[in-house]
CSV table of C-alpha atoms in Angstrom, one decimal:
chain,number,residue,atom,x,y,z
J,1,UNK,CA,-53.1,20.0,-6.7
J,2,UNK,CA,-53.3,16.2,-7.3
J,3,UNK,CA,-53.3,13.4,-4.8
J,4,UNK,CA,-50.2,11.9,-6.5
J,5,UNK,CA,-47.2,13.9,-5.5
J,6,UNK,CA,-44.4,14.4,-8.1
J,7,UNK,CA,-41.5,11.9,-7.8
J,8,UNK,CA,-39.1,14.5,-6.3
J,9,UNK,CA,-41.6,15.3,-3.6
J,10,UNK,CA,-42.2,11.7,-2.7
J,11,UNK,CA,-38.4,11.2,-2.6
J,12,UNK,CA,-38.1,14.1,-0.1
J,13,UNK,CA,-40.4,12.2,2.4
J,14,UNK,CA,-39.7,9.0,4.1
J,15,UNK,CA,-37.2,7.0,2.0
J,16,UNK,CA,-38.1,3.4,1.1
J,17,UNK,CA,-36.3,0.3,2.2
J,18,UNK,CA,-32.9,0.3,0.2
J,19,UNK,CA,-32.8,4.1,0.2
J,20,UNK,CA,-33.5,4.1,3.9
J,21,UNK,CA,-30.6,1.7,4.6
J,22,UNK,CA,-28.3,3.9,2.6
J,23,UNK,CA,-29.5,7.0,4.3
J,24,UNK,CA,-29.0,5.4,7.7
J,25,UNK,CA,-25.5,4.3,6.9
J,26,UNK,CA,-24.6,7.8,5.6
J,27,UNK,CA,-26.2,9.5,8.5
J,28,UNK,CA,-24.2,7.3,10.9
J,29,UNK,CA,-20.9,8.2,9.1
J,30,UNK,CA,-21.8,11.9,9.0
J,31,UNK,CA,-22.4,11.9,12.8
J,32,UNK,CA,-19.3,9.9,13.6
J,33,UNK,CA,-17.2,12.4,11.5
J,34,UNK,CA,-18.7,15.5,13.1
J,35,UNK,CA,-19.3,14.4,16.7
J,36,UNK,CA,-17.3,11.2,17.3
J,37,UNK,CA,-18.7,8.0,18.8
J,38,UNK,CA,-19.7,9.9,21.9
J,39,UNK,CA,-22.0,12.2,19.9
J,40,UNK,CA,-23.6,9.5,17.7
J,41,UNK,CA,-27.0,8.2,18.9
J,42,UNK,CA,-29.8,6.2,17.3
J,43,UNK,CA,-32.0,9.3,17.8
J,44,UNK,CA,-29.5,11.5,16.0
J,45,UNK,CA,-29.1,9.0,13.2
J,46,UNK,CA,-32.9,8.6,12.7
J,47,UNK,CA,-33.4,12.4,12.6
J,48,UNK,CA,-30.5,12.9,10.1
J,49,UNK,CA,-31.6,10.0,7.9
J,50,UNK,CA,-35.2,11.1,8.0
J,51,UNK,CA,-36.5,7.7,9.2
J,52,UNK,CA,-38.1,6.5,12.4
J,53,UNK,CA,-36.1,4.8,15.1
J,54,UNK,CA,-38.1,1.6,14.6
J,55,UNK,CA,-36.9,1.5,11.0
J,56,UNK,CA,-33.3,1.4,12.4
J,57,UNK,CA,-34.1,-1.2,15.0
J,58,UNK,CA,-35.8,-3.5,12.4
J,59,UNK,CA,-32.4,-3.7,10.6
J,60,UNK,CA,-29.8,-3.4,13.3
J,61,UNK,CA,-29.6,-4.9,16.8
J,62,UNK,CA,-28.4,-1.7,18.2
J,63,UNK,CA,-25.9,1.2,17.8
J,64,UNK,CA,-22.8,-0.9,17.9
J,65,UNK,CA,-23.9,-3.2,15.0
J,66,UNK,CA,-24.9,-0.1,13.0
J,67,UNK,CA,-21.6,1.7,13.6
J,68,UNK,CA,-19.7,-1.5,12.6
J,69,UNK,CA,-21.7,-1.9,9.4
J,70,UNK,CA,-21.3,1.8,8.6
J,71,UNK,CA,-17.5,1.6,8.9
J,72,UNK,CA,-17.4,-1.7,6.9
J,73,UNK,CA,-19.5,0.0,4.2
J,74,UNK,CA,-17.0,2.9,4.2
J,75,UNK,CA,-14.1,0.4,3.8
J,76,UNK,CA,-15.9,-1.1,0.8
J,77,UNK,CA,-15.9,-4.8,-0.2
J,78,UNK,CA,-12.7,-6.8,0.3
J,79,UNK,CA,-10.7,-6.4,-2.9
J,80,UNK,CA,-9.8,-9.3,-5.2
J,81,UNK,CA,-6.0,-9.9,-5.1
J,82,UNK,CA,-4.3,-10.5,-8.4
J,83,UNK,CA,-1.9,-13.0,-6.7
J,84,UNK,CA,0.8,-12.2,-9.3
J,85,UNK,CA,3.3,-10.8,-6.7
J,86,UNK,CA,3.2,-9.5,-3.1
J,87,UNK,CA,3.9,-6.1,-4.6
J,88,UNK,CA,0.8,-6.3,-6.8
J,89,UNK,CA,-1.3,-7.7,-4.0
J,90,UNK,CA,-0.3,-5.1,-1.4
J,91,UNK,CA,-0.7,-2.2,-3.8
J,92,UNK,CA,-4.3,-3.3,-4.5
J,93,UNK,CA,-4.9,-3.4,-0.7
J,94,UNK,CA,-3.2,0.0,-0.1
J,95,UNK,CA,-5.1,1.7,-3.0
J,96,UNK,CA,-8.4,0.3,-1.5
J,97,UNK,CA,-7.4,1.7,1.9
J,98,UNK,CA,-6.5,5.1,0.3
J,99,UNK,CA,-9.8,5.2,-1.7
J,100,UNK,CA,-11.8,4.7,1.4
J,101,UNK,CA,-10.1,7.7,2.9
J,102,UNK,CA,-10.5,10.0,0.0
J,103,UNK,CA,-13.1,12.2,1.6
J,104,UNK,CA,-12.4,14.4,4.6
J,105,UNK,CA,-15.5,12.9,6.3
J,106,UNK,CA,-14.2,9.4,6.0
J,107,UNK,CA,-10.8,10.3,7.3
J,108,UNK,CA,-12.5,11.8,10.3
J,109,UNK,CA,-14.4,8.6,10.9
J,110,UNK,CA,-11.2,6.5,11.0
J,111,UNK,CA,-9.5,9.0,13.3
J,112,UNK,CA,-12.4,9.1,15.8
J,113,UNK,CA,-12.3,5.3,16.0
J,114,UNK,CA,-8.7,5.3,17.1
J,115,UNK,CA,-9.3,8.1,19.5
J,116,UNK,CA,-12.4,6.8,21.2
J,117,UNK,CA,-12.2,3.0,21.0
J,118,UNK,CA,-10.6,2.6,24.4
J,119,UNK,CA,-13.8,4.0,25.9
J,120,UNK,CA,-16.1,1.6,24.1
J,121,UNK,CA,-14.8,-1.9,24.8
J,122,UNK,CA,-17.9,-3.7,23.4
J,123,UNK,CA,-17.9,-1.7,20.2
J,124,UNK,CA,-14.1,-2.2,20.0
J,125,UNK,CA,-14.5,-6.0,20.2
J,126,UNK,CA,-17.3,-6.1,17.6
J,127,UNK,CA,-15.3,-3.8,15.3
J,128,UNK,CA,-12.2,-5.9,15.5
J,129,UNK,CA,-14.1,-9.1,14.9
J,130,UNK,CA,-16.4,-8.0,12.0
J,131,UNK,CA,-14.3,-5.3,10.3
J,132,UNK,CA,-10.6,-5.7,11.1
J,133,UNK,CA,-10.3,-9.5,11.3
J,134,UNK,CA,-11.4,-10.3,7.7
J,135,UNK,CA,-9.2,-7.6,6.3
J,136,UNK,CA,-6.2,-8.7,8.3
J,137,UNK,CA,-6.9,-12.3,7.2
J,138,UNK,CA,-6.7,-11.1,3.6
J,139,UNK,CA,-3.3,-9.5,4.1
J,140,UNK,CA,-2.1,-12.6,5.9
J,141,UNK,CA,-3.2,-14.8,3.1
J,142,UNK,CA,-1.3,-12.6,0.6
J,143,UNK,CA,1.8,-12.7,2.7
J,144,UNK,CA,1.6,-16.5,3.3
J,145,UNK,CA,1.2,-17.2,-0.5
J,146,UNK,CA,4.3,-14.9,-1.1
J,147,UNK,CA,6.3,-16.8,1.5
J,148,UNK,CA,5.3,-20.1,-0.3
J,149,UNK,CA,6.3,-18.6,-3.7
J,150,UNK,CA,9.7,-17.8,-2.2
J,151,UNK,CA,9.2,-14.0,-2.5
J,152,UNK,CA,9.2,-13.3,1.2
J,153,UNK,CA,11.4,-14.4,4.0
J,154,UNK,CA,10.2,-17.5,5.8
J,155,UNK,CA,11.8,-16.8,9.1
J,156,UNK,CA,9.4,-14.0,10.2
J,157,UNK,CA,6.2,-14.3,12.2
J,158,UNK,CA,3.3,-13.4,9.9
J,159,UNK,CA,1.8,-11.0,12.4
J,160,UNK,CA,5.1,-9.1,12.6
J,161,UNK,CA,5.5,-9.1,8.9
J,162,UNK,CA,1.9,-7.8,8.3
J,163,UNK,CA,2.6,-5.0,10.7
J,164,UNK,CA,5.9,-4.1,9.0
J,165,UNK,CA,4.4,-4.2,5.5
J,166,UNK,CA,1.2,-2.2,6.2
J,167,UNK,CA,2.2,0.2,9.0
J,168,UNK,CA,4.0,2.9,7.0
J,169,UNK,CA,1.0,3.4,4.7
J,170,UNK,CA,-1.6,3.2,7.4
J,171,UNK,CA,0.4,5.3,9.9
J,172,UNK,CA,1.1,8.0,7.3
J,173,UNK,CA,-2.6,8.2,6.4
J,174,UNK,CA,-3.6,8.6,10.0
J,175,UNK,CA,-1.2,11.4,10.6
J,176,UNK,CA,-1.9,13.2,7.4
J,177,UNK,CA,-5.7,13.6,7.5
J,178,UNK,CA,-5.6,16.5,5.1
J,179,UNK,CA,-4.5,14.6,2.0
J,180,UNK,CA,-4.3,11.3,0.2
J,181,UNK,CA,-1.1,9.4,-0.4
J,182,UNK,CA,0.1,9.4,-4.0
J,183,UNK,CA,0.7,6.1,-5.9
J,184,UNK,CA,4.5,7.0,-5.8
J,185,UNK,CA,4.4,7.2,-2.0
J,186,UNK,CA,2.6,3.9,-1.7
J,187,UNK,CA,5.3,2.3,-3.9
J,188,UNK,CA,8.1,3.9,-1.9
J,189,UNK,CA,6.7,2.7,1.4
J,190,UNK,CA,6.2,-0.8,0.1
J,191,UNK,CA,9.5,-1.1,-1.7
J,192,UNK,CA,11.2,0.2,1.4
J,193,UNK,CA,9.8,-2.5,3.7
J,194,UNK,CA,10.2,-5.2,1.1
J,195,UNK,CA,13.9,-4.5,0.4
J,196,UNK,CA,14.9,-2.8,3.7
J,197,UNK,CA,16.4,0.6,4.3
J,198,UNK,CA,19.8,-0.8,5.4
J,199,UNK,CA,22.6,-0.7,2.8
J,200,UNK,CA,23.5,-4.1,1.5
E,1,UNK,CA,-5.8,23.5,67.7
E,2,UNK,CA,-2.7,25.3,66.7
E,3,UNK,CA,-2.3,27.9,63.9
E,4,UNK,CA,0.3,25.8,62.2
E,5,UNK,CA,-1.4,22.9,60.4
E,6,UNK,CA,0.5,19.6,60.1
E,7,UNK,CA,2.4,19.2,56.9
E,8,UNK,CA,0.0,16.7,55.4
E,9,UNK,CA,-2.9,19.1,56.0
E,10,UNK,CA,-1.0,22.0,54.4
E,11,UNK,CA,-0.2,19.7,51.4
E,12,UNK,CA,-3.9,18.9,51.0
E,13,UNK,CA,-4.7,22.6,50.5
E,14,UNK,CA,-3.5,24.8,47.6
E,15,UNK,CA,-0.2,23.5,46.3
E,16,UNK,CA,2.8,25.8,46.0
E,17,UNK,CA,4.5,26.9,42.7
E,18,UNK,CA,6.3,23.8,41.5
E,19,UNK,CA,3.8,21.4,43.0
E,20,UNK,CA,1.1,23.5,41.4
E,21,UNK,CA,2.7,23.2,37.9
E,22,UNK,CA,3.0,19.5,38.4
E,23,UNK,CA,-0.7,19.2,39.6
E,24,UNK,CA,-1.9,21.3,36.6
E,25,UNK,CA,0.0,19.1,34.1
E,26,UNK,CA,-1.3,15.9,35.7
E,27,UNK,CA,-4.8,17.2,35.9
E,28,UNK,CA,-4.7,18.1,32.2
E,29,UNK,CA,-3.5,14.6,31.2
E,30,UNK,CA,-6.1,13.0,33.4
E,31,UNK,CA,-8.9,15.0,31.8
E,32,UNK,CA,-7.6,14.3,28.3
E,33,UNK,CA,-7.6,10.6,29.0
E,34,UNK,CA,-11.0,10.6,30.5
E,35,UNK,CA,-12.9,13.1,28.4
E,36,UNK,CA,-10.8,13.8,25.4
E,37,UNK,CA,-9.8,17.3,24.1
E,38,UNK,CA,-13.6,18.2,23.8
E,39,UNK,CA,-14.0,17.6,27.6
E,40,UNK,CA,-10.9,19.3,28.8
E,41,UNK,CA,-11.3,22.9,30.0
E,42,UNK,CA,-9.3,25.4,32.1
E,43,UNK,CA,-12.1,25.3,34.6
E,44,UNK,CA,-12.0,21.5,34.8
E,45,UNK,CA,-8.2,21.5,35.1
E,46,UNK,CA,-8.2,24.1,37.8
E,47,UNK,CA,-10.8,22.2,39.8
E,48,UNK,CA,-9.0,18.9,39.5
E,49,UNK,CA,-5.6,20.4,40.3
E,50,UNK,CA,-6.9,22.3,43.2
E,51,UNK,CA,-5.7,25.7,42.0
E,52,UNK,CA,-7.3,28.9,40.8
E,53,UNK,CA,-7.7,29.6,37.1
E,54,UNK,CA,-5.4,32.7,37.6
E,55,UNK,CA,-2.6,30.3,38.6
E,56,UNK,CA,-3.0,28.5,35.3
E,57,UNK,CA,-3.2,31.8,33.3
E,58,UNK,CA,0.0,33.1,35.0
E,59,UNK,CA,1.9,30.1,33.5
E,60,UNK,CA,0.2,29.4,30.3
E,61,UNK,CA,-1.2,31.6,27.5
E,62,UNK,CA,-4.2,29.3,27.2
E,63,UNK,CA,-5.6,25.8,26.9
E,64,UNK,CA,-3.7,25.0,23.7
E,65,UNK,CA,-0.3,25.8,25.2
E,66,UNK,CA,-1.1,23.9,28.4
E,67,UNK,CA,-2.2,20.8,26.5
E,68,UNK,CA,0.9,20.9,24.3
E,69,UNK,CA,3.1,21.2,27.4
E,70,UNK,CA,1.3,18.4,29.1
E,71,UNK,CA,1.8,16.1,26.2
E,72,UNK,CA,5.4,17.1,25.9
E,73,UNK,CA,5.9,16.3,29.6
E,74,UNK,CA,4.3,12.9,29.0
E,75,UNK,CA,6.7,12.2,26.2
E,76,UNK,CA,9.6,13.1,28.5
E,77,UNK,CA,12.8,14.9,27.5
E,78,UNK,CA,14.4,14.1,24.2
E,79,UNK,CA,16.6,11.0,24.8
E,80,UNK,CA,20.4,11.2,24.2
E,81,UNK,CA,21.3,8.9,21.2
E,82,UNK,CA,24.3,6.7,21.6
E,83,UNK,CA,25.3,7.2,17.9
E,84,UNK,CA,26.9,3.8,17.8
E,85,UNK,CA,24.6,2.4,15.2
E,86,UNK,CA,21.1,3.2,13.7
E,87,UNK,CA,19.9,0.1,15.5
E,88,UNK,CA,21.1,1.4,18.9
E,89,UNK,CA,19.8,4.9,18.2
E,90,UNK,CA,16.3,3.7,17.1
E,91,UNK,CA,15.9,1.3,20.0
E,92,UNK,CA,16.6,4.1,22.4
E,93,UNK,CA,13.9,6.2,20.7
E,94,UNK,CA,11.4,3.3,20.6
E,95,UNK,CA,12.0,2.5,24.2
E,96,UNK,CA,11.4,6.1,25.2
E,97,UNK,CA,8.1,6.0,23.2
E,98,UNK,CA,7.1,2.8,24.8
E,99,UNK,CA,7.9,4.1,28.3
E,100,UNK,CA,5.7,7.2,27.8
E,101,UNK,CA,2.9,4.8,26.9
E,102,UNK,CA,3.3,2.5,29.9
E,103,UNK,CA,0.2,3.7,31.7
E,104,UNK,CA,-3.3,3.2,30.4
E,105,UNK,CA,-3.9,6.9,31.0
E,106,UNK,CA,-1.1,8.0,28.8
E,107,UNK,CA,-2.1,5.6,26.0
E,108,UNK,CA,-5.6,7.2,26.1
E,109,UNK,CA,-4.1,10.7,25.8
E,110,UNK,CA,-2.2,9.7,22.7
E,111,UNK,CA,-5.3,8.0,21.2
E,112,UNK,CA,-7.5,11.1,21.8
E,113,UNK,CA,-5.0,13.3,20.1
E,114,UNK,CA,-5.2,11.2,16.9
E,115,UNK,CA,-9.0,11.1,17.1
E,116,UNK,CA,-9.8,14.7,17.8
E,117,UNK,CA,-7.0,16.7,16.1
E,118,UNK,CA,-8.8,17.3,12.9
E,119,UNK,CA,-11.4,19.2,14.9
E,120,UNK,CA,-8.8,21.6,16.6
E,121,UNK,CA,-6.6,23.0,13.8
E,122,UNK,CA,-4.9,25.6,16.0
E,123,UNK,CA,-4.0,23.0,18.6
E,124,UNK,CA,-2.9,20.6,15.9
E,125,UNK,CA,-0.5,23.2,14.4
E,126,UNK,CA,0.9,24.1,17.8
E,127,UNK,CA,1.3,20.4,18.7
E,128,UNK,CA,3.1,19.6,15.5
E,129,UNK,CA,5.4,22.5,15.9
E,130,UNK,CA,6.3,22.2,19.6
E,131,UNK,CA,6.0,18.5,20.2
E,132,UNK,CA,6.3,16.5,17.0
E,133,UNK,CA,8.9,18.6,15.1
E,134,UNK,CA,11.8,18.3,17.6
E,135,UNK,CA,11.2,14.6,17.9
E,136,UNK,CA,11.0,14.1,14.2
E,137,UNK,CA,14.2,16.1,13.8
E,138,UNK,CA,16.0,13.8,16.2
E,139,UNK,CA,15.0,10.7,14.2
E,140,UNK,CA,16.0,12.5,11.0
E,141,UNK,CA,19.4,13.3,12.5
E,142,UNK,CA,20.0,9.7,13.5
E,143,UNK,CA,19.0,8.5,10.0
E,144,UNK,CA,21.2,11.1,8.3
E,145,UNK,CA,24.2,10.1,10.4
E,146,UNK,CA,23.6,6.5,9.6
E,147,UNK,CA,23.4,7.3,5.9
E,148,UNK,CA,26.7,9.1,6.2
E,149,UNK,CA,28.3,6.2,8.0
E,150,UNK,CA,27.2,3.9,5.1
E,151,UNK,CA,24.8,2.0,7.3
E,152,UNK,CA,21.6,3.0,5.5
E,153,UNK,CA,20.7,3.4,1.8
E,154,UNK,CA,21.5,6.8,0.4
E,155,UNK,CA,18.8,6.7,-2.4
E,156,UNK,CA,15.8,7.2,-0.1
E,157,UNK,CA,14.1,10.4,0.9
E,158,UNK,CA,14.7,10.9,4.6
E,159,UNK,CA,11.0,11.6,5.3
E,160,UNK,CA,10.0,8.3,3.6
E,161,UNK,CA,12.8,6.5,5.5
E,162,UNK,CA,11.7,7.9,8.8
E,163,UNK,CA,8.1,6.8,8.2
E,164,UNK,CA,9.2,3.3,7.2
E,165,UNK,CA,11.5,2.9,10.2
E,166,UNK,CA,9.2,4.3,12.9
E,167,UNK,CA,5.7,3.3,11.6
E,168,UNK,CA,5.5,-0.4,12.7
E,169,UNK,CA,6.3,0.4,16.3
E,170,UNK,CA,4.1,3.5,16.5
E,171,UNK,CA,1.2,1.9,14.6
E,172,UNK,CA,1.3,-1.2,16.7
E,173,UNK,CA,1.3,0.9,19.9
E,174,UNK,CA,-1.7,2.9,18.7
E,175,UNK,CA,-3.7,-0.2,17.8
E,176,UNK,CA,-2.8,-2.2,21.0
E,177,UNK,CA,-3.7,0.3,23.7
E,178,UNK,CA,-4.1,-2.5,26.3
E,179,UNK,CA,-0.4,-3.5,26.5
E,180,UNK,CA,3.2,-2.4,26.0
E,181,UNK,CA,5.5,-3.8,23.2
E,182,UNK,CA,8.2,-6.1,24.4
E,183,UNK,CA,11.9,-5.5,23.7
E,184,UNK,CA,11.8,-8.5,21.3
E,185,UNK,CA,8.9,-6.9,19.3
E,186,UNK,CA,10.7,-3.6,19.0
E,187,UNK,CA,13.8,-5.5,17.7
E,188,UNK,CA,11.7,-7.6,15.3
E,189,UNK,CA,10.0,-4.5,13.8
E,190,UNK,CA,13.3,-2.6,13.5
E,191,UNK,CA,15.3,-5.5,12.0
E,192,UNK,CA,12.4,-6.1,9.6
E,193,UNK,CA,12.5,-2.6,8.2
E,194,UNK,CA,16.3,-2.4,8.2
E,195,UNK,CA,16.8,-5.7,6.3
E,196,UNK,CA,13.5,-5.9,4.5
E,197,UNK,CA,10.9,-8.7,4.4
E,198,UNK,CA,11.7,-9.9,0.9
E,199,UNK,CA,13.8,-12.9,0.4
E,200,UNK,CA,17.2,-12.0,-0.9
């Protein structure tokens, strides 16, 4: 036996800074998927991540901030929009949304948020502000630019338009937690809302 | 003291058959709203409804059937569609959906279903079969008739079209559990998907 443990053995102990952050985020998402918001605690996250509670409190103000960061991580960075057409822009956004739901775990996290948010108003407010708002703003920017290019109608409220354009994809994903949408489905939903389902 | 208690006092005791059914359904919805599927048990429902567990088991095969019936009750009977136009038909369906979400309690019940269904596959299957399927069939019938009347495009898959037409309203309601949609919003969503958001 030597005093210097092999790398694998050291790794199995307390993870270091970046590894610890990653482990904490993953543990948070795992617990949300398995037990919902109600069953996710700092104690549980610390135990699952293999870190002390103080490590968590050094990085995050509390459970709400940590949960918001974990879900933001799950969503990934805001994608860069090509800006070539509203169809191109929206397909990039939809594919990013679909990618972040590729694993069953991640789909469960999204579902638990919808289900439990009404019981956690402070978390709900923080989530809407830090996670939803920047993403909604990106969609609105894409729509606004398309209105200015003359691609989209200029007589619709942007909030209403954003809801119409994104809802079929988001709603379908929420109600089909066992599979991912195909590229063809994303295109069908998008073309349907762009051109309408009424006969011309 | 007389042997015959005043009506109010009798009412406060064990409710009779129809009253009992109603009390059981309401207790089920109350518990779902407050504690989710995970916190809803036959024992809890019996206690809240003021009936014995055997009264519940005489009427329902088990918790899953009771929960499905409670949510079907909350949704109300399938509405009669005027059949005059797809716009008229869909507004009747949307207003029924909005009505069933008028109380905060009911909106919480819907939200908890989305959030927890992935953890209860047997309940999920029964709910889709007994509650979702007949309602989806009604929407499909309305769309199919509108295609036949020449109101709607005939080159779209009916499932895709149903998703496009209903998603903005349903998705908006799910993400705004603190308020009801106005008639104007329902019309904006519907006209948006019928005529499309692209400039012609």
